[in-house]
Amino acid sequence: MATNRNRNRTRRSTGKRARTTAHAEPSHSKVKDEKSVIKLPASITVKNLSEMIGVSSIDIIKNLMRNGIMANINQVIDFDMAATLVTGFGFDVAAEKRPSSATSTKRKRSRHFMEDDPILLKPRPPVVTIMGHVDHGKTKLLDAVRKANVAATEAGEITQHIGAYQVEVHGQKITFLDTPGHEAFTTMRARGAQVTDIAVLVVAADDGVMPQTIEAIAHARAADVPIVVAINKIDKPEANPQRVQQQLADHGVVIEEWGGNVICVPVSAKKKEGIDVLLENILIVAEMEELKANPDRRAVGVVIEAQLDKNRGPVATVLIEAGTLKVSDPFVVGDTWGKVKAIFNDKGKHLRKAEPSCPAEILGMDSVPQAGDILTVTNTEKEAHTLAMKRHEQKKAERNAAKQISLSNLFSQMSEGEVKELNIVLKTDVQGSIDPIKTSLERLNTEAVKVNILHADSGSITEGDVLLALASKGIIIGFNAHPEMGAVKLADREGVDMRSYDIIYHIVDDVEKAMKGLLEPTYVDVVEGRAEVRAVFTTKAGTVAGTYIIEGKITRGSMVRVLRKGANIYNSSVSSLKRFRDDVKEVTSGFECGIGVEGFTAFEQGDIIESYVKKAK
């Protein structure tokens, strides 16, 4: 196994050899100036390469076929092959410069504490988050990792849930966040904490890449952390790892065997197969990231989760980022403070101290902090109390002056130099609408600001989409895609700009105007209430929907839309509103009522009637 690790390390650090057999024939297409220097990423599709160098995709595919590669326009090729092709077309090539994840993480964390002298830094364990689609085995994989690491003497011990735990592989530790899913991962980022070093993407070999897999990839990329792919359920007869690898490549995740730089490990969480290999490869990636911290300083950490225990009072699980946390240390965390009374690990054992990357459950806080709050050890308890009070006031001020990006303030933030990238979460009604919208928006790129599509998918707008936009300071654009009620509330509360369109031209026009500072104030729909259709009645006055108000209120005469399976099928107003036989002005949540919608009679059980008002944005 050590030999394999050395071989993988060498391959990852030195890169792949260029293919000397590749031959590129100059194209008859109109190409760019031969002196142009083309910056190539680690991998690129034939289509994107064609657009980048101005050579027809057909000519590129022909050259690939001459070298034994049967390709189509969506084929992903690695840097070396792309460089050989581009050179053959008369261009100079340079690698696209992109900061490493380690550098990026260091930059994001630097706001919590001053950077230490490099001489004082020592290697620390990597912090890993498991991500992927529901039912692909994220939780089972975490259980398999934990059980595979339990020593014989610990087999009878009970492991308590504290949000994170550590395992040991060949004397080296790995910290796993015991909160599978990209929602928890991005919730932490949205609150200002970047705690993950490596994301393990779990994909079921019998199911392949699914919507939440694509979302997980988008969230990991937005956080700028390296991905390790674990193809799970390889023990199933219908398992097809090759199909999964192709699907991942289609979404830009190109594994090493395909010429990319993403490690891929086949595993079976059920049969405990491949777990050791996965852990080995996580350590290889961690070694390449050069993760370090100074343990000999006052501790700084991030709250993973917190709760009020009826017997022990406020309890928080903290992941130490730097320094060493000890019993009796005074500290401030978020806008609360305290003195460490006790430290526990995930097995409930008392610890004397917690070092970098160590998850620890601590007692001694004045109140319950929030997940994502930063813990900092202070000199005295008085200093901690004073700092907590200042932070409380600061939080108030920050909430009032928060500058979440919107199309309305985009130009002003561009002018102030605060924005160089417009991050967009794009949701459409069907997959076919995604590419034309992406292409149209990306053509708006200028030297001042770049349009970056963080995530694009079909379906309704969810809370996860809002969290991704919030964490990345982006906006949400929906094309014939309706937001879920939870997403509407979260976006409104957090100030995330969420816009809906039914014409592609209007999307492009609004974004372009926003970039030029010409966008006029717009009106948005603010949802007031939602009613679920439970029955349909035909009366002398017409068809009435027997409903139950599930949220907010429905008012007579208010504007409404009828939603069926998330899709908007009709817009009108409330023509009649009755409680039993009485006409009423409004009905609030928790009550039943009869609703008539002007001009609409084709109600079905399960339809949602949504009431809204228009307000200036």
PDB file of C-alpha atoms in Angstrom, residues 119-345:
ATOM      1  CA  ILE A 119       8.257  28.352  11.118  1.00  0.00           C
ATOM      2  CA  LEU A 120       5.688  27.731  13.880  1.00  0.00           C
ATOM      3  CA  LEU A 121       3.300  25.762  11.670  1.00  0.00           C
ATOM      4  CA  LYS A 122       3.022  21.995  12.042  1.00  0.00           C
ATOM      5  CA  PRO A 123       1.062  19.423   9.975  1.00  0.00           C
ATOM      6  CA  ARG A 124      -2.522  18.896  11.100  1.00  0.00           C
ATOM      7  CA  PRO A 125      -5.158  16.266  10.227  1.00  0.00           C
ATOM      8  CA  PRO A 126      -7.456  16.968   7.260  1.00  0.00           C
ATOM      9  CA  VAL A 127     -11.134  17.784   7.867  1.00  0.00           C
ATOM     10  CA  VAL A 128     -13.405  15.801   5.545  1.00  0.00           C
ATOM     11  CA  THR A 129     -17.096  16.194   4.623  1.00  0.00           C
ATOM     12  CA  ILE A 130     -19.103  13.411   2.950  1.00  0.00           C
ATOM     13  CA  MET A 131     -21.398  14.669   0.171  1.00  0.00           C
ATOM     14  CA  GLY A 132     -23.670  13.145  -2.474  1.00  0.00           C
ATOM     15  CA  HIS A 133     -27.212  12.167  -3.458  1.00  0.00           C
ATOM     16  CA  VAL A 134     -29.753  10.811  -0.996  1.00  0.00           C
ATOM     17  CA  ASP A 135     -29.661   6.999  -0.567  1.00  0.00           C
ATOM     18  CA  HIS A 136     -26.222   6.695  -2.164  1.00  0.00           C
ATOM     19  CA  GLY A 137     -24.766   5.562   1.158  1.00  0.00           C
ATOM     20  CA  LYS A 138     -23.217   8.661   2.784  1.00  0.00           C
ATOM     21  CA  THR A 139     -24.218   7.721   6.329  1.00  0.00           C
ATOM     22  CA  LYS A 140     -23.355   4.037   5.827  1.00  0.00           C
ATOM     23  CA  LEU A 141     -19.937   5.041   4.526  1.00  0.00           C
ATOM     24  CA  LEU A 142     -19.319   7.158   7.627  1.00  0.00           C
ATOM     25  CA  ASP A 143     -20.382   4.209   9.806  1.00  0.00           C
ATOM     26  CA  ALA A 144     -18.079   1.877   7.872  1.00  0.00           C
ATOM     27  CA  VAL A 145     -15.153   4.264   8.325  1.00  0.00           C
ATOM     28  CA  ARG A 146     -15.815   4.541  12.045  1.00  0.00           C
ATOM     29  CA  LYS A 147     -16.249   0.782  12.597  1.00  0.00           C
ATOM     30  CA  ALA A 148     -13.209  -0.116  10.484  1.00  0.00           C
ATOM     31  CA  ASN A 149     -11.142   2.138  12.738  1.00  0.00           C
ATOM     32  CA  VAL A 150     -12.367   0.879  16.112  1.00  0.00           C
ATOM     33  CA  ALA A 151      -9.703  -1.063  17.983  1.00  0.00           C
ATOM     34  CA  ALA A 152     -10.593  -4.346  19.641  1.00  0.00           C
ATOM     35  CA  THR A 153     -10.444  -2.748  23.097  1.00  0.00           C
ATOM     36  CA  GLU A 154     -12.964  -0.119  22.017  1.00  0.00           C
ATOM     37  CA  ALA A 155     -15.445  -2.471  20.361  1.00  0.00           C
ATOM     38  CA  GLY A 156     -17.857  -2.378  23.291  1.00  0.00           C
ATOM     39  CA  GLU A 157     -17.789   1.386  23.748  1.00  0.00           C
ATOM     40  CA  ILE A 158     -20.719   3.573  22.837  1.00  0.00           C
ATOM     41  CA  THR A 159     -19.974   6.387  20.406  1.00  0.00           C
ATOM     42  CA  GLN A 160     -22.016   9.505  21.060  1.00  0.00           C
ATOM     43  CA  HIS A 161     -22.959  11.930  18.313  1.00  0.00           C
ATOM     44  CA  ILE A 162     -21.045  15.212  18.664  1.00  0.00           C
ATOM     45  CA  GLY A 163     -21.090  16.286  15.017  1.00  0.00           C
ATOM     46  CA  ALA A 164     -17.559  15.159  14.164  1.00  0.00           C
ATOM     47  CA  TYR A 165     -15.052  12.433  15.006  1.00  0.00           C
ATOM     48  CA  GLN A 166     -11.493  11.339  14.240  1.00  0.00           C
ATOM     49  CA  VAL A 167     -10.098   8.093  12.829  1.00  0.00           C
ATOM     50  CA  GLU A 168      -6.479   6.991  12.653  1.00  0.00           C
ATOM     51  CA  VAL A 169      -4.745   5.469   9.603  1.00  0.00           C
ATOM     52  CA  HIS A 170      -1.128   4.332   9.913  1.00  0.00           C
ATOM     53  CA  GLY A 171      -0.585   6.743  12.779  1.00  0.00           C
ATOM     54  CA  GLN A 172      -2.166   9.682  10.920  1.00  0.00           C
ATOM     55  CA  LYS A 173      -5.516  11.168  11.931  1.00  0.00           C
ATOM     56  CA  ILE A 174      -8.455  12.193   9.727  1.00  0.00           C
ATOM     57  CA  THR A 175     -11.362  14.273  11.035  1.00  0.00           C
ATOM     58  CA  PHE A 176     -14.809  13.545   9.583  1.00  0.00           C
ATOM     59  CA  LEU A 177     -17.716  15.921   9.958  1.00  0.00           C
ATOM     60  CA  ASP A 178     -20.626  13.690  10.918  1.00  0.00           C
ATOM     61  CA  THR A 179     -23.139  15.842   9.047  1.00  0.00           C
ATOM     62  CA  PRO A 180     -23.445  14.268   5.572  1.00  0.00           C
ATOM     63  CA  GLY A 181     -24.875  16.449   2.841  1.00  0.00           C
ATOM     64  CA  HIS A 182     -24.016  19.646   1.077  1.00  0.00           C
ATOM     65  CA  GLU A 183     -26.772  21.568   2.873  1.00  0.00           C
ATOM     66  CA  ALA A 184     -24.958  21.391   6.227  1.00  0.00           C
ATOM     67  CA  PHE A 185     -21.656  22.016   4.439  1.00  0.00           C
ATOM     68  CA  THR A 186     -22.943  25.207   2.813  1.00  0.00           C
ATOM     69  CA  THR A 187     -24.881  26.371   5.872  1.00  0.00           C
ATOM     70  CA  MET A 188     -21.513  26.611   7.637  1.00  0.00           C
ATOM     71  CA  ARG A 189     -20.072  28.594   4.716  1.00  0.00           C
ATOM     72  CA  ALA A 190     -23.107  30.859   4.653  1.00  0.00           C
ATOM     73  CA  ARG A 191     -22.399  31.742   8.291  1.00  0.00           C
ATOM     74  CA  GLY A 192     -18.781  32.599   7.510  1.00  0.00           C
ATOM     75  CA  ALA A 193     -16.998  29.372   8.470  1.00  0.00           C
ATOM     76  CA  GLN A 194     -14.827  27.394   6.051  1.00  0.00           C
ATOM     77  CA  VAL A 195     -14.032  24.209   7.954  1.00  0.00           C
ATOM     78  CA  THR A 196     -13.731  21.536   5.257  1.00  0.00           C
ATOM     79  CA  ASP A 197     -10.392  20.654   3.617  1.00  0.00           C
ATOM     80  CA  ILE A 198     -11.563  17.760   1.419  1.00  0.00           C
ATOM     81  CA  ALA A 199     -14.986  16.733   0.087  1.00  0.00           C
ATOM     82  CA  VAL A 200     -15.684  13.035  -0.487  1.00  0.00           C
ATOM     83  CA  LEU A 201     -18.323  12.718  -3.207  1.00  0.00           C
ATOM     84  CA  VAL A 202     -20.296   9.486  -2.803  1.00  0.00           C
ATOM     85  CA  VAL A 203     -21.959   8.149  -5.979  1.00  0.00           C
ATOM     86  CA  ALA A 204     -23.850   4.830  -6.090  1.00  0.00           C
ATOM     87  CA  ALA A 205     -22.466   2.500  -8.776  1.00  0.00           C
ATOM     88  CA  ASP A 206     -25.964   1.196  -9.550  1.00  0.00           C
ATOM     89  CA  ASP A 207     -27.628   4.623  -9.733  1.00  0.00           C
ATOM     90  CA  GLY A 208     -25.079   7.035 -11.153  1.00  0.00           C
ATOM     91  CA  VAL A 209     -24.939  10.814 -11.041  1.00  0.00           C
ATOM     92  CA  MET A 210     -28.217  12.261  -9.734  1.00  0.00           C
ATOM     93  CA  PRO A 211     -29.519  15.809  -9.075  1.00  0.00           C
ATOM     94  CA  GLN A 212     -28.073  16.050  -5.565  1.00  0.00           C
ATOM     95  CA  THR A 213     -24.737  14.708  -6.870  1.00  0.00           C
ATOM     96  CA  ILE A 214     -24.611  17.625  -9.295  1.00  0.00           C
ATOM     97  CA  GLU A 215     -25.538  20.030  -6.483  1.00  0.00           C
ATOM     98  CA  ALA A 216     -22.795  18.572  -4.267  1.00  0.00           C
ATOM     99  CA  ILE A 217     -20.215  19.112  -7.034  1.00  0.00           C
ATOM    100  CA  ALA A 218     -21.348  22.737  -7.350  1.00  0.00           C
ATOM    101  CA  HIS A 219     -21.114  23.308  -3.589  1.00  0.00           C
ATOM    102  CA  ALA A 220     -17.628  21.757  -3.366  1.00  0.00           C
ATOM    103  CA  ARG A 221     -16.408  23.879  -6.276  1.00  0.00           C
ATOM    104  CA  ALA A 222     -17.896  27.037  -4.779  1.00  0.00           C
ATOM    105  CA  ALA A 223     -15.981  26.287  -1.559  1.00  0.00           C
ATOM    106  CA  ASP A 224     -12.803  25.611  -3.609  1.00  0.00           C
ATOM    107  CA  VAL A 225     -11.997  22.292  -1.912  1.00  0.00           C
ATOM    108  CA  PRO A 226     -10.545  19.200  -3.624  1.00  0.00           C
ATOM    109  CA  ILE A 227     -12.907  16.307  -4.356  1.00  0.00           C
ATOM    110  CA  VAL A 228     -12.266  12.600  -3.803  1.00  0.00           C
ATOM    111  CA  VAL A 229     -14.858  10.366  -5.488  1.00  0.00           C
ATOM    112  CA  ALA A 230     -16.078   7.228  -3.697  1.00  0.00           C
ATOM    113  CA  ILE A 231     -18.117   5.002  -6.049  1.00  0.00           C
ATOM    114  CA  ASN A 232     -20.229   3.088  -3.546  1.00  0.00           C
ATOM    115  CA  LYS A 233     -22.328  -0.106  -3.805  1.00  0.00           C
ATOM    116  CA  ILE A 234     -19.859  -1.867  -6.146  1.00  0.00           C
ATOM    117  CA  ASP A 235     -21.046  -5.166  -4.615  1.00  0.00           C
ATOM    118  CA  LYS A 236     -24.420  -4.884  -6.396  1.00  0.00           C
ATOM    119  CA  PRO A 237     -24.909  -6.994  -9.567  1.00  0.00           C
ATOM    120  CA  GLU A 238     -26.152  -3.961 -11.519  1.00  0.00           C
ATOM    121  CA  ALA A 239     -23.149  -1.806 -10.525  1.00  0.00           C
ATOM    122  CA  ASN A 240     -21.558   0.060 -13.440  1.00  0.00           C
ATOM    123  CA  PRO A 241     -18.579   2.189 -12.259  1.00  0.00           C
ATOM    124  CA  GLN A 242     -17.552   3.050 -15.845  1.00  0.00           C
ATOM    125  CA  ARG A 243     -20.924   4.692 -16.485  1.00  0.00           C
ATOM    126  CA  VAL A 244     -20.537   6.724 -13.279  1.00  0.00           C
ATOM    127  CA  GLN A 245     -17.069   7.877 -14.364  1.00  0.00           C
ATOM    128  CA  GLN A 246     -18.442   9.016 -17.734  1.00  0.00           C
ATOM    129  CA  GLN A 247     -21.295  10.896 -16.063  1.00  0.00           C
ATOM    130  CA  LEU A 248     -18.873  12.601 -13.684  1.00  0.00           C
ATOM    131  CA  ALA A 249     -16.674  13.635 -16.630  1.00  0.00           C
ATOM    132  CA  ASP A 250     -19.735  15.142 -18.296  1.00  0.00           C
ATOM    133  CA  HIS A 251     -20.033  17.398 -15.244  1.00  0.00           C
ATOM    134  CA  GLY A 252     -16.348  18.347 -15.237  1.00  0.00           C
ATOM    135  CA  VAL A 253     -15.170  15.874 -12.570  1.00  0.00           C
ATOM    136  CA  VAL A 254     -12.468  13.992 -14.467  1.00  0.00           C
ATOM    137  CA  ILE A 255     -10.815  11.152 -12.547  1.00  0.00           C
ATOM    138  CA  GLU A 256      -7.120  10.280 -12.821  1.00  0.00           C
ATOM    139  CA  GLU A 257      -7.708   7.186 -14.945  1.00  0.00           C
ATOM    140  CA  TRP A 258      -9.386   9.451 -17.511  1.00  0.00           C
ATOM    141  CA  GLY A 259      -6.530  11.953 -17.536  1.00  0.00           C
ATOM    142  CA  GLY A 260      -7.926  14.252 -14.847  1.00  0.00           C
ATOM    143  CA  ASN A 261      -6.738  15.066 -11.341  1.00  0.00           C
ATOM    144  CA  VAL A 262      -9.583  13.645  -9.209  1.00  0.00           C
ATOM    145  CA  ILE A 263      -8.898  10.466  -7.226  1.00  0.00           C
ATOM    146  CA  CYS A 264     -11.647   7.839  -7.550  1.00  0.00           C
ATOM    147  CA  VAL A 265     -12.004   4.844  -5.215  1.00  0.00           C
ATOM    148  CA  PRO A 266     -14.561   1.994  -5.635  1.00  0.00           C
ATOM    149  CA  VAL A 267     -16.033   1.023  -2.259  1.00  0.00           C
ATOM    150  CA  SER A 268     -18.788  -0.999  -0.657  1.00  0.00           C
ATOM    151  CA  ALA A 269     -19.912   0.521   2.626  1.00  0.00           C
ATOM    152  CA  LYS A 270     -22.169  -2.499   3.213  1.00  0.00           C
ATOM    153  CA  LYS A 271     -19.359  -5.055   2.878  1.00  0.00           C
ATOM    154  CA  LYS A 272     -16.610  -2.732   4.229  1.00  0.00           C
ATOM    155  CA  GLU A 273     -14.642  -3.064   0.965  1.00  0.00           C
ATOM    156  CA  GLY A 274     -12.251  -0.350  -0.217  1.00  0.00           C
ATOM    157  CA  ILE A 275     -12.521   1.679   3.005  1.00  0.00           C
ATOM    158  CA  ASP A 276      -8.787   1.455   3.777  1.00  0.00           C
ATOM    159  CA  VAL A 277      -7.918   2.499   0.206  1.00  0.00           C
ATOM    160  CA  LEU A 278     -10.275   5.490   0.489  1.00  0.00           C
ATOM    161  CA  LEU A 279      -8.651   6.609   3.753  1.00  0.00           C
ATOM    162  CA  GLU A 280      -5.168   6.177   2.228  1.00  0.00           C
ATOM    163  CA  ASN A 281      -6.117   8.391  -0.701  1.00  0.00           C
ATOM    164  CA  ILE A 282      -7.626  11.057   1.555  1.00  0.00           C
ATOM    165  CA  LEU A 283      -4.242  11.238   3.289  1.00  0.00           C
ATOM    166  CA  ILE A 284      -2.511  11.575  -0.105  1.00  0.00           C
ATOM    167  CA  VAL A 285      -4.725  14.538  -1.034  1.00  0.00           C
ATOM    168  CA  ALA A 286      -4.177  16.043   2.433  1.00  0.00           C
ATOM    169  CA  GLU A 287      -0.409  15.725   1.976  1.00  0.00           C
ATOM    170  CA  MET A 288      -0.626  17.569  -1.355  1.00  0.00           C
ATOM    171  CA  GLU A 289      -2.657  20.347   0.311  1.00  0.00           C
ATOM    172  CA  GLU A 290       0.079  20.812   2.959  1.00  0.00           C
ATOM    173  CA  LEU A 291      -2.409  21.442   5.766  1.00  0.00           C
ATOM    174  CA  LYS A 292      -0.705  23.119   8.725  1.00  0.00           C
ATOM    175  CA  ALA A 293      -1.511  25.092  11.875  1.00  0.00           C
ATOM    176  CA  ASN A 294       0.296  26.462  14.908  1.00  0.00           C
ATOM    177  CA  PRO A 295      -0.635  24.398  17.990  1.00  0.00           C
ATOM    178  CA  ASP A 296       1.381  26.615  20.377  1.00  0.00           C
ATOM    179  CA  ARG A 297      -0.917  29.614  20.578  1.00  0.00           C
ATOM    180  CA  ARG A 298      -4.293  30.583  22.020  1.00  0.00           C
ATOM    181  CA  ALA A 299      -6.947  28.402  20.443  1.00  0.00           C
ATOM    182  CA  VAL A 300      -9.274  29.449  17.624  1.00  0.00           C
ATOM    183  CA  GLY A 301     -12.084  27.129  16.501  1.00  0.00           C
ATOM    184  CA  VAL A 302     -15.454  26.876  14.748  1.00  0.00           C
ATOM    185  CA  VAL A 303     -18.726  25.673  16.271  1.00  0.00           C
ATOM    186  CA  ILE A 304     -20.005  22.622  14.370  1.00  0.00           C
ATOM    187  CA  GLU A 305     -23.221  22.280  16.349  1.00  0.00           C
ATOM    188  CA  ALA A 306     -24.607  23.473  19.683  1.00  0.00           C
ATOM    189  CA  GLN A 307     -27.561  22.741  21.922  1.00  0.00           C
ATOM    190  CA  LEU A 308     -28.994  23.337  25.385  1.00  0.00           C
ATOM    191  CA  ASP A 309     -28.674  20.174  27.465  1.00  0.00           C
ATOM    192  CA  LYS A 310     -31.160  20.047  30.365  1.00  0.00           C
ATOM    193  CA  ASN A 311     -28.506  18.557  32.669  1.00  0.00           C
ATOM    194  CA  ARG A 312     -25.260  20.152  31.460  1.00  0.00           C
ATOM    195  CA  GLY A 313     -26.427  23.535  30.145  1.00  0.00           C
ATOM    196  CA  PRO A 314     -25.134  25.005  26.849  1.00  0.00           C
ATOM    197  CA  VAL A 315     -23.003  22.428  24.985  1.00  0.00           C
ATOM    198  CA  ALA A 316     -21.072  23.008  21.750  1.00  0.00           C
ATOM    199  CA  THR A 317     -18.997  20.843  19.436  1.00  0.00           C
ATOM    200  CA  VAL A 318     -16.005  22.894  18.335  1.00  0.00           C
ATOM    201  CA  LEU A 319     -13.484  22.072  15.616  1.00  0.00           C
ATOM    202  CA  ILE A 320     -10.135  23.597  16.597  1.00  0.00           C
ATOM    203  CA  GLU A 321      -8.506  25.448  13.673  1.00  0.00           C
ATOM    204  CA  ALA A 322      -5.326  26.663  15.365  1.00  0.00           C
ATOM    205  CA  GLY A 323      -3.798  26.637  18.830  1.00  0.00           C
ATOM    206  CA  THR A 324      -4.653  24.256  21.670  1.00  0.00           C
ATOM    207  CA  LEU A 325      -7.815  24.524  23.759  1.00  0.00           C
ATOM    208  CA  LYS A 326      -7.389  23.609  27.446  1.00  0.00           C
ATOM    209  CA  VAL A 327      -9.677  23.265  30.456  1.00  0.00           C
ATOM    210  CA  SER A 328     -10.093  26.620  32.305  1.00  0.00           C
ATOM    211  CA  ASP A 329      -9.378  28.685  29.154  1.00  0.00           C
ATOM    212  CA  PRO A 330     -11.590  31.814  29.012  1.00  0.00           C
ATOM    213  CA  PHE A 331     -13.131  32.301  25.568  1.00  0.00           C
ATOM    214  CA  VAL A 332     -15.575  34.234  23.435  1.00  0.00           C
ATOM    215  CA  VAL A 333     -17.681  32.429  20.819  1.00  0.00           C
ATOM    216  CA  GLY A 334     -19.972  34.421  18.559  1.00  0.00           C
ATOM    217  CA  ASP A 335     -21.678  36.900  20.866  1.00  0.00           C
ATOM    218  CA  THR A 336     -21.518  34.695  23.964  1.00  0.00           C
ATOM    219  CA  TRP A 337     -18.591  33.888  26.280  1.00  0.00           C
ATOM    220  CA  GLY A 338     -17.452  31.480  28.956  1.00  0.00           C
ATOM    221  CA  LYS A 339     -14.682  29.449  30.572  1.00  0.00           C
ATOM    222  CA  VAL A 340     -13.949  25.865  29.523  1.00  0.00           C
ATOM    223  CA  LYS A 341     -15.274  23.610  32.308  1.00  0.00           C
ATOM    224  CA  ALA A 342     -14.811  20.282  30.517  1.00  0.00           C
ATOM    225  CA  ILE A 343     -13.716  18.862  27.138  1.00  0.00           C
ATOM    226  CA  PHE A 344     -14.997  15.545  25.720  1.00  0.00           C
ATOM    227  CA  ASN A 345     -14.233  13.535  22.580  1.00  0.00           C
TER     228      ASN A 345
END
